PDB file of C-alpha atoms in Angstrom:
ATOM      1  CA  GLU F1362       4.138 -26.465  25.067  1.00 90.00           C
ATOM      2  CA  VAL F1363       4.361 -26.362  21.299  1.00 94.00           C
ATOM      3  CA  GLN F1364       5.302 -22.387  20.313  1.00 96.00           C
ATOM      4  CA  LEU F1365       6.109 -20.808  17.588  1.00 97.00           C
ATOM      5  CA  GLN F1366       7.409 -17.568  16.394  1.00 97.00           C
ATOM      6  CA  GLU F1367       7.993 -16.084  12.604  1.00 98.00           C
ATOM      7  CA  SER F1368      10.392 -13.536  12.442  1.00 98.00           C
ATOM      8  CA  GLY F1369      11.583 -11.624   9.121  1.00 96.00           C
ATOM      9  CA  PRO F1370      11.422  -8.150   7.350  1.00 95.00           C
ATOM     10  CA  GLY F1371       8.105  -6.576   7.852  1.00 95.00           C
ATOM     11  CA  LEU F1372       8.805  -4.729   3.908  1.00 97.00           C
ATOM     12  CA  VAL F1373      10.062  -6.149   0.306  1.00 98.00           C
ATOM     13  CA  LYS F1374      10.079  -4.439  -2.747  1.00 97.00           C
ATOM     14  CA  PRO F1375       8.179  -5.982  -5.786  1.00 97.00           C
ATOM     15  CA  SER F1376      10.347  -8.750  -7.433  1.00 97.00           C
ATOM     16  CA  GLN F1377      12.604  -9.514  -5.012  1.00 97.00           C
ATOM     17  CA  SER F1378      12.406 -12.588  -2.203  1.00 98.00           C
ATOM     18  CA  LEU F1379      10.497 -12.580   0.578  1.00 98.00           C
ATOM     19  CA  SER F1380      12.294 -14.687   3.831  1.00 98.00           C
ATOM     20  CA  LEU F1381      10.695 -15.613   7.360  1.00 98.00           C
ATOM     21  CA  THR F1382      11.901 -17.608   9.840  1.00 98.00           C
ATOM     22  CA  CYS F1383       9.879 -20.187  12.313  1.00 98.00           C
ATOM     23  CA  SER F1384      11.668 -20.802  15.996  1.00 98.00           C
ATOM     24  CA  VAL F1385       9.822 -23.656  17.014  1.00 98.00           C
ATOM     25  CA  THR F1386      10.251 -24.382  21.064  1.00 97.00           C
ATOM     26  CA  GLY F1387       8.629 -27.094  23.175  1.00 96.00           C
ATOM     27  CA  TYR F1388       8.557 -29.888  20.056  1.00 96.00           C
ATOM     28  CA  SER F1389      10.857 -31.227  17.702  1.00 97.00           C
ATOM     29  CA  ILE F1390      10.161 -30.325  13.882  1.00 97.00           C
ATOM     30  CA  THR F1391      11.747 -33.629  13.292  1.00 97.00           C
ATOM     31  CA  SER F1392       8.547 -34.570  14.223  1.00 94.00           C
ATOM     32  CA  ASN F1393       5.060 -33.932  12.565  1.00 95.00           C
ATOM     33  CA  TYR F1394       4.028 -31.122   9.848  1.00 97.00           C
ATOM     34  CA  TRP F1395       5.469 -27.591   9.830  1.00 98.00           C
ATOM     35  CA  GLY F1396       3.993 -25.282   7.565  1.00 98.00           C
ATOM     36  CA  TRP F1397       3.049 -21.712   6.295  1.00 98.00           C
ATOM     37  CA  ILE F1398       0.118 -20.299   5.774  1.00 98.00           C
ATOM     38  CA  ARG F1399      -1.443 -16.576   5.165  1.00 98.00           C
ATOM     39  CA  LYS F1400      -4.027 -14.048   5.711  1.00 97.00           C
ATOM     40  CA  PHE F1401      -4.489 -11.382   2.654  1.00 97.00           C
ATOM     41  CA  PRO F1402      -5.839  -8.194   3.757  1.00 94.00           C
ATOM     42  CA  GLY F1403      -9.562  -9.106   3.102  1.00 88.00           C
ATOM     43  CA  ASN F1404      -8.917 -11.651   5.167  1.00 90.00           C
ATOM     44  CA  LYS F1405      -8.567 -14.821   2.677  1.00 95.00           C
ATOM     45  CA  MET F1406      -6.289 -17.432   4.050  1.00 97.00           C
ATOM     46  CA  GLU F1407      -4.041 -19.498   2.267  1.00 98.00           C
ATOM     47  CA  TRP F1408      -2.076 -22.621   2.587  1.00 98.00           C
ATOM     48  CA  MET F1409       1.291 -22.254   1.378  1.00 98.00           C
ATOM     49  CA  GLY F1410       2.672 -25.141   1.828  1.00 97.00           C
ATOM     50  CA  TYR F1411       4.645 -27.588   4.354  1.00 97.00           C
ATOM     51  CA  ILE F1412       8.120 -29.568   5.195  1.00 98.00           C
ATOM     52  CA  SER F1413       7.386 -32.722   7.167  1.00 97.00           C
ATOM     53  CA  TYR F1414       9.412 -34.370  10.058  1.00 97.00           C
ATOM     54  CA  SER F1415      11.308 -36.216   7.407  1.00 97.00           C
ATOM     55  CA  GLY F1416      12.194 -33.294   5.136  1.00 97.00           C
ATOM     56  CA  SER F1417       9.841 -33.801   2.416  1.00 97.00           C
ATOM     57  CA  THR F1418       7.993 -30.700   1.161  1.00 97.00           C
ATOM     58  CA  SER F1419       4.515 -30.430   0.048  1.00 96.00           C
ATOM     59  CA  TYR F1420       3.806 -26.785  -1.849  1.00 97.00           C
ATOM     60  CA  ASN F1421       0.313 -25.004  -3.133  1.00 97.00           C
ATOM     61  CA  PRO F1422       0.488 -25.439  -6.791  1.00 96.00           C
ATOM     62  CA  SER F1423      -0.503 -22.131  -7.034  1.00 95.00           C
ATOM     63  CA  LEU F1424       2.806 -20.949  -5.613  1.00 95.00           C
ATOM     64  CA  LYS F1425       4.755 -23.891  -6.702  1.00 74.00           C
ATOM     65  CA  SER F1426       7.522 -22.371  -9.042  1.00 88.00           C
ATOM     66  CA  ARG F1427       7.954 -19.317  -6.252  1.00 97.00           C
ATOM     67  CA  ILE F1428       8.150 -21.148  -3.052  1.00 98.00           C
ATOM     68  CA  SER F1429      10.673 -22.990  -1.085  1.00 98.00           C
ATOM     69  CA  ILE F1430      10.690 -24.546   2.297  1.00 98.00           C
ATOM     70  CA  THR F1431      13.625 -25.543   4.251  1.00 98.00           C
ATOM     71  CA  ARG F1432      14.479 -26.065   7.816  1.00 98.00           C
ATOM     72  CA  ASP F1433      17.767 -26.019  10.338  1.00 98.00           C
ATOM     73  CA  THR F1434      17.318 -28.735  12.938  1.00 97.00           C
ATOM     74  CA  SER F1435      19.873 -28.155  15.042  1.00 97.00           C
ATOM     75  CA  LYS F1436      18.449 -24.561  15.613  1.00 98.00           C
ATOM     76  CA  ASN F1437      14.627 -26.053  15.539  1.00 98.00           C
ATOM     77  CA  GLN F1438      13.590 -23.454  12.912  1.00 98.00           C
ATOM     78  CA  PHE F1439      12.272 -23.894   9.347  1.00 98.00           C
ATOM     79  CA  PHE F1440      12.275 -20.858   6.953  1.00 98.00           C
ATOM     80  CA  LEU F1441       9.389 -19.712   3.716  1.00 98.00           C
ATOM     81  CA  GLN F1442      11.036 -18.368   0.818  1.00 98.00           C
ATOM     82  CA  LEU F1443       8.695 -16.824  -1.821  1.00 98.00           C
ATOM     83  CA  ASN F1444      10.923 -15.154  -4.690  1.00 98.00           C
ATOM     84  CA  SER F1445       9.341 -12.681  -7.149  1.00 96.00           C
ATOM     85  CA  VAL F1446       7.053 -11.131  -4.541  1.00 97.00           C
ATOM     86  CA  THR F1447       4.365  -8.569  -6.063  1.00 97.00           C
ATOM     87  CA  THR F1448       2.197  -6.377  -4.004  1.00 97.00           C
ATOM     88  CA  GLU F1449      -0.306  -9.198  -3.987  1.00 97.00           C
ATOM     89  CA  ASP F1450       1.992 -11.003  -1.773  1.00 98.00           C
ATOM     90  CA  THR F1451       0.990  -8.867   0.720  1.00 98.00           C
ATOM     91  CA  ALA F1452      -0.197 -10.478   4.345  1.00 98.00           C
ATOM     92  CA  THR F1453       0.275 -11.326   7.299  1.00 97.00           C
ATOM     93  CA  TYR F1454       2.081 -14.487   7.405  1.00 98.00           C
ATOM     94  CA  TYR F1455       1.521 -17.497   9.759  1.00 98.00           C
ATOM     95  CA  CYS F1456       3.694 -21.058  10.517  1.00 98.00           C
ATOM     96  CA  ALA F1457       2.080 -23.314  11.983  1.00 98.00           C
ATOM     97  CA  SER F1458       2.173 -27.154  12.648  1.00 97.00           C
ATOM     98  CA  SER F1459      -0.284 -30.136  11.895  1.00 94.00           C
ATOM     99  CA  PHE F1460      -1.189 -32.925  14.452  1.00 91.00           C
ATOM    100  CA  ARG F1461      -3.275 -35.363  12.889  1.00 89.00           C
ATOM    101  CA  ARG F1462      -3.573 -33.353   9.533  1.00 90.00           C
ATOM    102  CA  VAL F1463      -4.840 -30.118  11.171  1.00 95.00           C
ATOM    103  CA  TRP F1464      -3.147 -26.851  12.100  1.00 96.00           C
ATOM    104  CA  VAL F1465      -3.200 -26.796  15.558  1.00 96.00           C
ATOM    105  CA  TYR F1466      -0.243 -24.127  16.998  1.00 96.00           C
ATOM    106  CA  TRP F1467       0.176 -21.367  15.172  1.00 97.00           C
ATOM    107  CA  GLY F1468       2.704 -18.313  15.750  1.00 97.00           C
ATOM    108  CA  GLN F1469       1.432 -14.674  16.112  1.00 96.00           C
ATOM    109  CA  GLY F1470       2.260 -14.099  12.555  1.00 97.00           C
ATOM    110  CA  VAL F1471       3.821 -11.075  10.967  1.00 97.00           C
ATOM    111  CA  MET F1472       2.516  -9.016   8.513  1.00 97.00           C
ATOM    112  CA  VAL F1473       4.733  -8.455   5.184  1.00 98.00           C
ATOM    113  CA  THR F1474       4.474  -5.136   2.959  1.00 98.00           C
ATOM    114  CA  VAL F1475       5.496  -5.852  -0.507  1.00 98.00           C
ATOM    115  CA  SER F1476       5.926  -2.188  -1.802  1.00 96.00           C
ATOM    116  CA  SER F1477       9.030  -0.090  -3.462  1.00 94.00           C
TER     117      SER F1477
ATOM    118  CA  ASP W 565      -8.895 -27.890  -5.337  1.00 96.00           C
ATOM    119  CA  ILE W 566     -11.799 -27.492  -3.315  1.00 98.00           C
ATOM    120  CA  GLN W 567     -13.741 -24.596  -3.060  1.00 98.00           C
ATOM    121  CA  MET W 568     -14.945 -23.920   0.464  1.00 98.00           C
ATOM    122  CA  THR W 569     -18.254 -20.976   0.519  1.00 98.00           C
ATOM    123  CA  GLN W 570     -18.246 -20.288   3.995  1.00 98.00           C
ATOM    124  CA  SER W 571     -21.751 -17.777   5.071  1.00 98.00           C
ATOM    125  CA  PRO W 572     -22.451 -15.018   5.632  1.00 97.00           C
ATOM    126  CA  PRO W 573     -19.502 -13.258   6.013  1.00 97.00           C
ATOM    127  CA  SER W 574     -20.921 -11.072   9.113  1.00 97.00           C
ATOM    128  CA  LEU W 575     -23.115 -12.256  11.847  1.00 96.00           C
ATOM    129  CA  SER W 576     -24.511  -9.688  14.514  1.00 96.00           C
ATOM    130  CA  ALA W 577     -26.051 -11.747  17.525  1.00 96.00           C
ATOM    131  CA  SER W 578     -26.849 -10.139  21.063  1.00 96.00           C
ATOM    132  CA  LEU W 579     -25.154 -12.249  24.246  1.00 96.00           C
ATOM    133  CA  GLY W 580     -27.394 -15.524  25.189  1.00 96.00           C
ATOM    134  CA  ASP W 581     -27.808 -16.181  21.181  1.00 97.00           C
ATOM    135  CA  LYS W 582     -27.647 -19.140  19.086  1.00 97.00           C
ATOM    136  CA  VAL W 583     -25.653 -18.391  16.103  1.00 98.00           C
ATOM    137  CA  THR W 584     -24.945 -20.527  12.743  1.00 98.00           C
ATOM    138  CA  ILE W 585     -22.387 -20.393  10.320  1.00 98.00           C
ATOM    139  CA  THR W 586     -21.795 -22.720   7.700  1.00 98.00           C
ATOM    140  CA  CYS W 587     -19.230 -24.125   4.916  1.00 98.00           C
ATOM    141  CA  GLN W 588     -19.970 -25.491   1.764  1.00 98.00           C
ATOM    142  CA  ALA W 589     -17.163 -27.699  -0.225  1.00 98.00           C
ATOM    143  CA  SER W 590     -17.316 -27.836  -3.474  1.00 98.00           C
ATOM    144  CA  GLN W 591     -17.105 -32.001  -3.141  1.00 98.00           C
ATOM    145  CA  ASN W 592     -17.801 -34.531  -0.743  1.00 98.00           C
ATOM    146  CA  ILE W 593     -14.483 -33.732   1.990  1.00 98.00           C
ATOM    147  CA  ASN W 594     -15.328 -37.039   4.109  1.00 98.00           C
ATOM    148  CA  LYS W 595     -15.923 -34.730   6.810  1.00 98.00           C
ATOM    149  CA  TYR W 596     -12.497 -33.647   6.759  1.00 98.00           C
ATOM    150  CA  ILE W 597     -13.942 -29.926   8.287  1.00 98.00           C
ATOM    151  CA  ALA W 598     -12.357 -27.970  10.962  1.00 98.00           C
ATOM    152  CA  TRP W 599     -13.149 -24.831  12.789  1.00 98.00           C
ATOM    153  CA  TYR W 600     -10.826 -21.842  13.950  1.00 98.00           C
ATOM    154  CA  GLN W 601     -11.283 -18.849  15.858  1.00 98.00           C
ATOM    155  CA  GLN W 602      -9.205 -15.671  15.416  1.00 97.00           C
ATOM    156  CA  LYS W 603      -8.897 -12.606  17.053  1.00 96.00           C
ATOM    157  CA  PRO W 604      -7.784  -9.242  15.947  1.00 93.00           C
ATOM    158  CA  GLY W 605      -4.368  -9.178  16.023  1.00 91.00           C
ATOM    159  CA  LYS W 606      -3.740 -13.169  17.507  1.00 94.00           C
ATOM    160  CA  ALA W 607      -3.418 -16.672  16.070  1.00 94.00           C
ATOM    161  CA  PRO W 608      -6.339 -18.657  14.782  1.00 95.00           C
ATOM    162  CA  ARG W 609      -7.285 -21.107  17.421  1.00 97.00           C
ATOM    163  CA  LEU W 610      -8.308 -24.374  16.439  1.00 98.00           C
ATOM    164  CA  LEU W 611     -12.048 -25.146  17.594  1.00 98.00           C
ATOM    165  CA  ILE W 612     -13.561 -28.348  16.529  1.00 98.00           C
ATOM    166  CA  ARG W 613     -11.899 -30.845  14.254  1.00 98.00           C
ATOM    167  CA  TYR W 614     -13.435 -33.633  11.544  1.00 98.00           C
ATOM    168  CA  THR W 615     -16.552 -32.090  11.681  1.00 98.00           C
ATOM    169  CA  SER W 616     -17.841 -32.465  15.565  1.00 98.00           C
ATOM    170  CA  THR W 617     -15.029 -33.281  17.316  1.00 98.00           C
ATOM    171  CA  LEU W 618     -14.765 -30.402  19.934  1.00 98.00           C
ATOM    172  CA  GLU W 619     -10.616 -29.672  20.825  1.00 97.00           C
ATOM    173  CA  SER W 620      -9.505 -29.636  24.382  1.00 95.00           C
ATOM    174  CA  GLY W 621     -10.832 -26.411  26.166  1.00 96.00           C
ATOM    175  CA  THR W 622     -13.095 -25.531  23.672  1.00 98.00           C
ATOM    176  CA  PRO W 623     -16.388 -24.772  25.375  1.00 97.00           C
ATOM    177  CA  SER W 624     -19.020 -26.976  24.643  1.00 97.00           C
ATOM    178  CA  ARG W 625     -21.461 -23.856  23.546  1.00 98.00           C
ATOM    179  CA  PHE W 626     -19.599 -24.939  20.159  1.00 98.00           C
ATOM    180  CA  SER W 627     -20.748 -27.691  18.248  1.00 98.00           C
ATOM    181  CA  GLY W 628     -20.485 -28.827  14.719  1.00 98.00           C
ATOM    182  CA  SER W 629     -21.781 -31.121  12.672  1.00 98.00           C
ATOM    183  CA  GLY W 630     -22.569 -32.083   8.629  1.00 98.00           C
ATOM    184  CA  SER W 631     -21.695 -34.698   5.951  1.00 98.00           C
ATOM    185  CA  GLY W 632     -20.450 -34.574   1.935  1.00 98.00           C
ATOM    186  CA  ARG W 633     -20.741 -31.505   1.048  1.00 98.00           C
ATOM    187  CA  ASP W 634     -22.457 -29.200   3.758  1.00 98.00           C
ATOM    188  CA  TYR W 635     -21.586 -28.501   7.105  1.00 98.00           C
ATOM    189  CA  SER W 636     -22.242 -25.852   9.836  1.00 98.00           C
ATOM    190  CA  PHE W 637     -21.043 -24.730  13.085  1.00 98.00           C
ATOM    191  CA  SER W 638     -22.427 -23.323  15.593  1.00 98.00           C
ATOM    192  CA  ILE W 639     -22.572 -20.998  18.935  1.00 98.00           C
ATOM    193  CA  SER W 640     -25.315 -21.990  21.875  1.00 94.00           C
ATOM    194  CA  ASN W 641     -25.608 -18.677  24.384  1.00 94.00           C
ATOM    195  CA  VAL W 642     -23.174 -16.479  22.732  1.00 97.00           C
ATOM    196  CA  GLU W 643     -20.954 -15.285  25.810  1.00 96.00           C
ATOM    197  CA  SER W 644     -18.971 -11.397  24.600  1.00 95.00           C
ATOM    198  CA  GLU W 645     -15.468 -13.461  24.922  1.00 96.00           C
ATOM    199  CA  ASP W 646     -16.489 -15.836  21.200  1.00 97.00           C
ATOM    200  CA  ILE W 647     -16.945 -12.360  19.474  1.00 96.00           C
ATOM    201  CA  ALA W 648     -13.898 -13.128  16.986  1.00 97.00           C
ATOM    202  CA  SER W 649     -13.745 -14.395  13.366  1.00 97.00           C
ATOM    203  CA  TYR W 650     -14.570 -17.379  12.754  1.00 98.00           C
ATOM    204  CA  TYR W 651     -13.090 -19.986   9.291  1.00 98.00           C
ATOM    205  CA  CYS W 652     -13.800 -23.061   8.413  1.00 98.00           C
ATOM    206  CA  LEU W 653     -10.987 -25.305   6.818  1.00 98.00           C
ATOM    207  CA  GLN W 654     -11.083 -28.408   4.608  1.00 98.00           C
ATOM    208  CA  TYR W 655      -8.558 -31.380   5.192  1.00 97.00           C
ATOM    209  CA  ASP W 656      -9.464 -33.896   3.096  1.00 97.00           C
ATOM    210  CA  ASN W 657      -7.232 -32.863  -0.056  1.00 96.00           C
ATOM    211  CA  LEU W 658      -4.553 -31.082  -0.816  1.00 95.00           C
ATOM    212  CA  PRO W 659      -4.092 -28.135  -0.791  1.00 97.00           C
ATOM    213  CA  TRP W 660      -5.697 -27.826   2.451  1.00 97.00           C
ATOM    214  CA  THR W 661      -8.535 -25.128   1.798  1.00 98.00           C
ATOM    215  CA  PHE W 662     -10.585 -22.140   3.796  1.00 98.00           C
ATOM    216  CA  GLY W 663     -13.949 -20.732   4.138  1.00 98.00           C
ATOM    217  CA  GLY W 664     -13.691 -16.999   3.555  1.00 97.00           C
ATOM    218  CA  GLY W 665     -14.359 -16.441   7.465  1.00 97.00           C
ATOM    219  CA  THR W 666     -17.489 -15.049   8.891  1.00 98.00           C
ATOM    220  CA  LYS W 667     -17.105 -12.053  11.480  1.00 97.00           C
ATOM    221  CA  LEU W 668     -19.346 -12.133  14.517  1.00 97.00           C
ATOM    222  CA  GLU W 669     -20.212  -8.825  16.007  1.00 96.00           C
ATOM    223  CA  LEU W 670     -22.372  -7.978  19.009  1.00 93.00           C
ATOM    224  CA  LYS W 671     -25.782  -6.378  18.484  1.00 90.00           C
TER     225      LYS W 671
END
C-alpha cells in the first residue's frame, strides 16, 4: 500500500522559506504524479503543484513565482519549498499521489504556522 | 481557474437520512469531478471519481451524479461513521480546484 508522510518545521517566520519533505513507501516516485495540497484555516483547499514520474513539474499559477517541488529518487522522497511566506500561508500541508488524474493517497498532513 | 461552488456549507442529518451535496463548476468539467471525505485530523479519503465511479471500499450508500457544470453527491441511510466534511474536486483542467466543503453533522 502506498503511504506518504510529511515532515518539516511547524513554525516559519514571515519572509522566510517553508520547506517540507514527503517520504513515500510502498510505491516508487518514478511512477505517477506526486503533489502538494494545502488546507487553510476555514477549510479552503488549494492544489499547489506536482512533480511527475519523469521529474517534470506543474504549479498553481497563484504560487508560480514562489514554489518549487523537487525530488530525491534514491530516498523516494519529494520536497516542497515555498518562498517569501506570509501569514496567509498558514495551513495544513498534505502530500499526495495521483493515480489516473485523481489524488488518491494522502499523507496525514503537517500544520505550518507562519508567525514571527 | 475553474471555480467550484459547493453547497450547503453545513448539513444536519439524522441517522438513516438521505443527504445531498452539490457542486457547480464555473464551466463544463466533462464529468471530471471527485468527492472526498475528511474527518478531523485525518487525511482526505477519495470516495468517488469521474462523477459516479465508487473507489474500492466505498460503501454503496454513497453515490454521485451530474454532467456539464452541475454535480451532486449523496449519502443514503446516513450512518454515524459518515459524520465528516466532504469536498468536491474538479480535475478536468489545471489548476485542480476544490469546492469549499460541506460539514455533515448529526441532528
